[in-house]
C-alpha positions as CSV (number, residue, x, y, z in Angstrom):
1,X,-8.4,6.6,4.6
2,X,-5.2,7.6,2.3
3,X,-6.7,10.5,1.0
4,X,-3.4,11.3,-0.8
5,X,-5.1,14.0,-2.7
6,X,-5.1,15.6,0.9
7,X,-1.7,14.7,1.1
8,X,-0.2,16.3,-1.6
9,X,1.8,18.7,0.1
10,X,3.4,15.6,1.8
11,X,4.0,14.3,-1.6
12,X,5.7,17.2,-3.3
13,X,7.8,17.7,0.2
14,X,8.9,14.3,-0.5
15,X,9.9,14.9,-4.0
16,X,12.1,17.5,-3.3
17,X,14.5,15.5,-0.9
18,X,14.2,12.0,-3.4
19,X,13.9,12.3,-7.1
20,X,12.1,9.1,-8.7
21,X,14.4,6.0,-9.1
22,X,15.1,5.7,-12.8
23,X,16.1,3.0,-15.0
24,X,19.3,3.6,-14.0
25,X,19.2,3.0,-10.3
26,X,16.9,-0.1,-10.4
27,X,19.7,-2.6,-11.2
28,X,22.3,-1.1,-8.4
29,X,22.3,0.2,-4.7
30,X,20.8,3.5,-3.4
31,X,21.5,5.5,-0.7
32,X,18.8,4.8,2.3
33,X,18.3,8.4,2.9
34,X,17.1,8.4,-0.9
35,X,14.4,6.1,-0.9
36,X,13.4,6.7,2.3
37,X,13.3,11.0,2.5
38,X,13.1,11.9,6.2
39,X,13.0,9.1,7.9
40,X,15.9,9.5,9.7
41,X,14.6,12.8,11.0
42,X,11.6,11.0,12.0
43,X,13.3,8.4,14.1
44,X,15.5,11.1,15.5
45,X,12.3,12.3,17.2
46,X,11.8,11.2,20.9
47,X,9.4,8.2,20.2
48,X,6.7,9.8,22.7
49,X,6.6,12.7,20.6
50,X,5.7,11.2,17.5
51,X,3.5,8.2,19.0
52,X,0.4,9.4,17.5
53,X,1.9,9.3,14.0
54,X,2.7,6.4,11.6
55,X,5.5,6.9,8.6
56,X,5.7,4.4,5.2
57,X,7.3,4.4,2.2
58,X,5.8,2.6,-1.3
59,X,7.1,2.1,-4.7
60,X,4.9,3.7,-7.7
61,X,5.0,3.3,-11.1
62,X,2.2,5.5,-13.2
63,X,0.7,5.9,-9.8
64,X,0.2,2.2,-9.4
65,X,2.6,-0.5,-7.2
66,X,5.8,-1.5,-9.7
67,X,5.0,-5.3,-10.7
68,X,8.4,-7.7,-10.1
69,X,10.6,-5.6,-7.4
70,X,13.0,-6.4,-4.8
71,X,14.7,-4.5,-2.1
72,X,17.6,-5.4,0.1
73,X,19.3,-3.2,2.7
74,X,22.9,-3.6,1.9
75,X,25.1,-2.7,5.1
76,X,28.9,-1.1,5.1
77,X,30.2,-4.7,5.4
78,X,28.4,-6.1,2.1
79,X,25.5,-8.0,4.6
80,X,22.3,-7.9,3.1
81,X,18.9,-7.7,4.8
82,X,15.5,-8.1,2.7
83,X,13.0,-5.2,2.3
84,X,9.9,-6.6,2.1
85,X,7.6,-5.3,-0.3
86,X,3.3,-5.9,-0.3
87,X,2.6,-6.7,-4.0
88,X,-0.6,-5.1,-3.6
89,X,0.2,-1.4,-2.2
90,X,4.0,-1.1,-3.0
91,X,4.6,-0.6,0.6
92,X,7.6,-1.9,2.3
93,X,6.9,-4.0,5.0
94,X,10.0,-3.2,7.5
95,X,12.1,0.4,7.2
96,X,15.5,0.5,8.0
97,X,16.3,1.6,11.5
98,X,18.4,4.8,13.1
99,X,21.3,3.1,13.5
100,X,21.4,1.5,9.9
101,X,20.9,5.3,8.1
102,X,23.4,6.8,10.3
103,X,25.5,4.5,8.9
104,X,24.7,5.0,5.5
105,X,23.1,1.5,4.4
106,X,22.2,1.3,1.0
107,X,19.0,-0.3,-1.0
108,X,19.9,-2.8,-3.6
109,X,16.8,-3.3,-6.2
110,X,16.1,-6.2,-8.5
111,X,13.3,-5.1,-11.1
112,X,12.8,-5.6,-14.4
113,X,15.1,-4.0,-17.1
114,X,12.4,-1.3,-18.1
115,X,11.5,-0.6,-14.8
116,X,11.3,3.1,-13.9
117,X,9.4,3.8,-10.5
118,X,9.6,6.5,-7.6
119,X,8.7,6.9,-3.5
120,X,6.0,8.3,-2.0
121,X,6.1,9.1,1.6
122,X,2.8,8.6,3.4
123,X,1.9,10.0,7.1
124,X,-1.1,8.0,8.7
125,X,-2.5,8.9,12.5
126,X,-1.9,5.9,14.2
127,X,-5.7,5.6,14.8
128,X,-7.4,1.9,14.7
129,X,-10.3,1.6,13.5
130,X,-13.5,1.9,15.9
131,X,-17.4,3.2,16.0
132,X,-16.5,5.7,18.4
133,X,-13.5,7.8,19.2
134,X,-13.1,10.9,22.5
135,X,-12.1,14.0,20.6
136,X,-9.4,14.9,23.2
137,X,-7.5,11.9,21.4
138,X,-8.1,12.9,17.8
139,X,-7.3,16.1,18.8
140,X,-4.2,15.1,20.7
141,X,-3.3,13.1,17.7
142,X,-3.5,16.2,15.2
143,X,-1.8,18.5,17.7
144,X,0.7,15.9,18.4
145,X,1.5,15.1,15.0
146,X,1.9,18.3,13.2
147,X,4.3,18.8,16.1
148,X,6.3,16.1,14.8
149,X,5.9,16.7,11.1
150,X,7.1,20.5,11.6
151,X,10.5,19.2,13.7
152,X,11.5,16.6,10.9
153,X,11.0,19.1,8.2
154,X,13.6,21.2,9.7
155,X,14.5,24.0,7.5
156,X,12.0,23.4,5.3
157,X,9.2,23.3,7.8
158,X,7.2,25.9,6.3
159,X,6.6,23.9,3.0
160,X,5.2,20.6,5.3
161,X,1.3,20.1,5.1
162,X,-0.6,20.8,8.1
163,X,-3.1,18.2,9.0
164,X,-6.4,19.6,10.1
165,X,-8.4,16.8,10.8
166,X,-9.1,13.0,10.9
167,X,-11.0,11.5,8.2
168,X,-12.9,7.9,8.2
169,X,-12.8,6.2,5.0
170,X,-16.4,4.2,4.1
171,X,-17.4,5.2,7.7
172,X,-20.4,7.1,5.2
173,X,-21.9,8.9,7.7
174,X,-21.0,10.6,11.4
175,X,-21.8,13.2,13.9
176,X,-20.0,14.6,17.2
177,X,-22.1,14.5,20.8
178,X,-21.6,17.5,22.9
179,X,-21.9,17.4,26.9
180,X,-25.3,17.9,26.6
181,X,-26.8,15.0,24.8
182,X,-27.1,17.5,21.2
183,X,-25.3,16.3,17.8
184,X,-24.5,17.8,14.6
185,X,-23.2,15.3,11.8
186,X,-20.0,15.3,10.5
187,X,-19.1,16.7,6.8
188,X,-18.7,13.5,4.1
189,X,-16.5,13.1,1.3
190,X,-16.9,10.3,-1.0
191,X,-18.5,8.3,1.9
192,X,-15.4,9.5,4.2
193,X,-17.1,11.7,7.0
194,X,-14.2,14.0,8.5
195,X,-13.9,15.5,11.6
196,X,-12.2,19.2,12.1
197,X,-11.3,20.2,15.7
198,X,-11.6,24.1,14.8
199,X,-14.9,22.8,13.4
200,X,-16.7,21.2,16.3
201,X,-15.2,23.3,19.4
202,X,-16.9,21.9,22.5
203,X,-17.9,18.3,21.1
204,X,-16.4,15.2,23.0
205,X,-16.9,12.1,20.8
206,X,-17.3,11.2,17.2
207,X,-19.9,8.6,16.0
208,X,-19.6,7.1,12.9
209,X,-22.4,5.0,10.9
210,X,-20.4,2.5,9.8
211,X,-17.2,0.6,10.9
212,X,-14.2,2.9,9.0
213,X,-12.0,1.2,6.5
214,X,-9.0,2.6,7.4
215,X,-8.3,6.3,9.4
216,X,-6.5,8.6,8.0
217,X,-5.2,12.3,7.9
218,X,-7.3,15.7,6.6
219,X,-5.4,18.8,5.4
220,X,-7.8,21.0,4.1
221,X,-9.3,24.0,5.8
222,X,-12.9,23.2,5.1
């Protein structure tokens, strides 16, 4: 699940690197590196070494997806590529890649005149959704991907969030098996049971009671 309440350190890193697009910016191009904060750092990572992670971008307005907007990646030369948008979450569909924001594309917008609207940057474990999961690869995944968070922060690594654990959103209920057969259930918030590595030393599988939603990140210490 997008707990983004446990992502809120991701948020406010985000924030610092891309202030919200105004009124101002949403008839005319943006810099790339603006509306997509650290996403060249990201690619810039050896693909195997950020695997286990997932990166997005979405439009919000009042904390909800900006009704009527466009995007287009606008290239040195003047060619223009569409940026997909999902009505629904205010996610854009396709990023642009290494190449294009080392050579400084731009995002054109097309929204409506009173249209004032900022980015959130969103980290996900690339996790699909299943009953059962080894703990070596949620592990591996949390290890893995703090790993990568930290080395596209850069300087300002100390101020990333540090993800904990995995959560399971409307999973309701879940426990880890250790090598002997015995299980202790997993903690639950709002019908997302979570699993902590540091919590359950020793367990090698989580169970969950239902079929999770989505999978998603935990950054809190308990």
């Amino acid at each position: 699940m997008k707990r983004r309440a446990a992502l809120s350190g991701l948020i406010a890193l985000a924030a610092i690197c891309a202030a919200p697009l105004s009124r101002a910016d949403t008839g005319k191009v943006v810099p790339a590196a603006t509306v997509f904060p650290y996403l060249e750092a990201f690619l810039k990572i050896p693909a195997a070494e950020r695997a286990r992670l997932k990166v997005s971008y979405s439009l919000r307005r009042d904390d909800k997806p900006p009704v009527g907007v466009k995007a287009a990646l606008v290239e040195t030369g003047g060619a223009r590529t569409p940026l997909s948008i999902d009505s629904a979450t205010g996610r854009f569909e396709r990023l642009p890649t290494l190449t294009q924001l080392q050579a400084k594309v731009q995002v054109a917008f097309e929204a409506p005149p009173s249209a004032k609207f900022g980015i959130v940057m969103d980290l996900d474990p690339a996790l699909k959704p299943a009953m059962d999961y080894e703990t070596r690869e949620l592990i591996a995944t949390v290890t893995e991907s703090n790993a990568a968070i930290r080395k596209a922060a850069g300087a300002m690594a100390m101020m990333a969030p540090t993800m904990t654990g995995i959560a399971f959103a409307k999973a309701e209920t879940g426990a880890v098996v250790f090598p002997n057969g015995s299980t202790q259930p997993l903690p639950v918030i709002e019908g997302m049971p979570y699993y902590r590595p540091e919590q359950f030393k020793g367990a090698i599988k989580v169970r969950l009671g239902k079929m999770p939603a989505s999978v998603g990140f935990y950054d809190k210490k308990k």
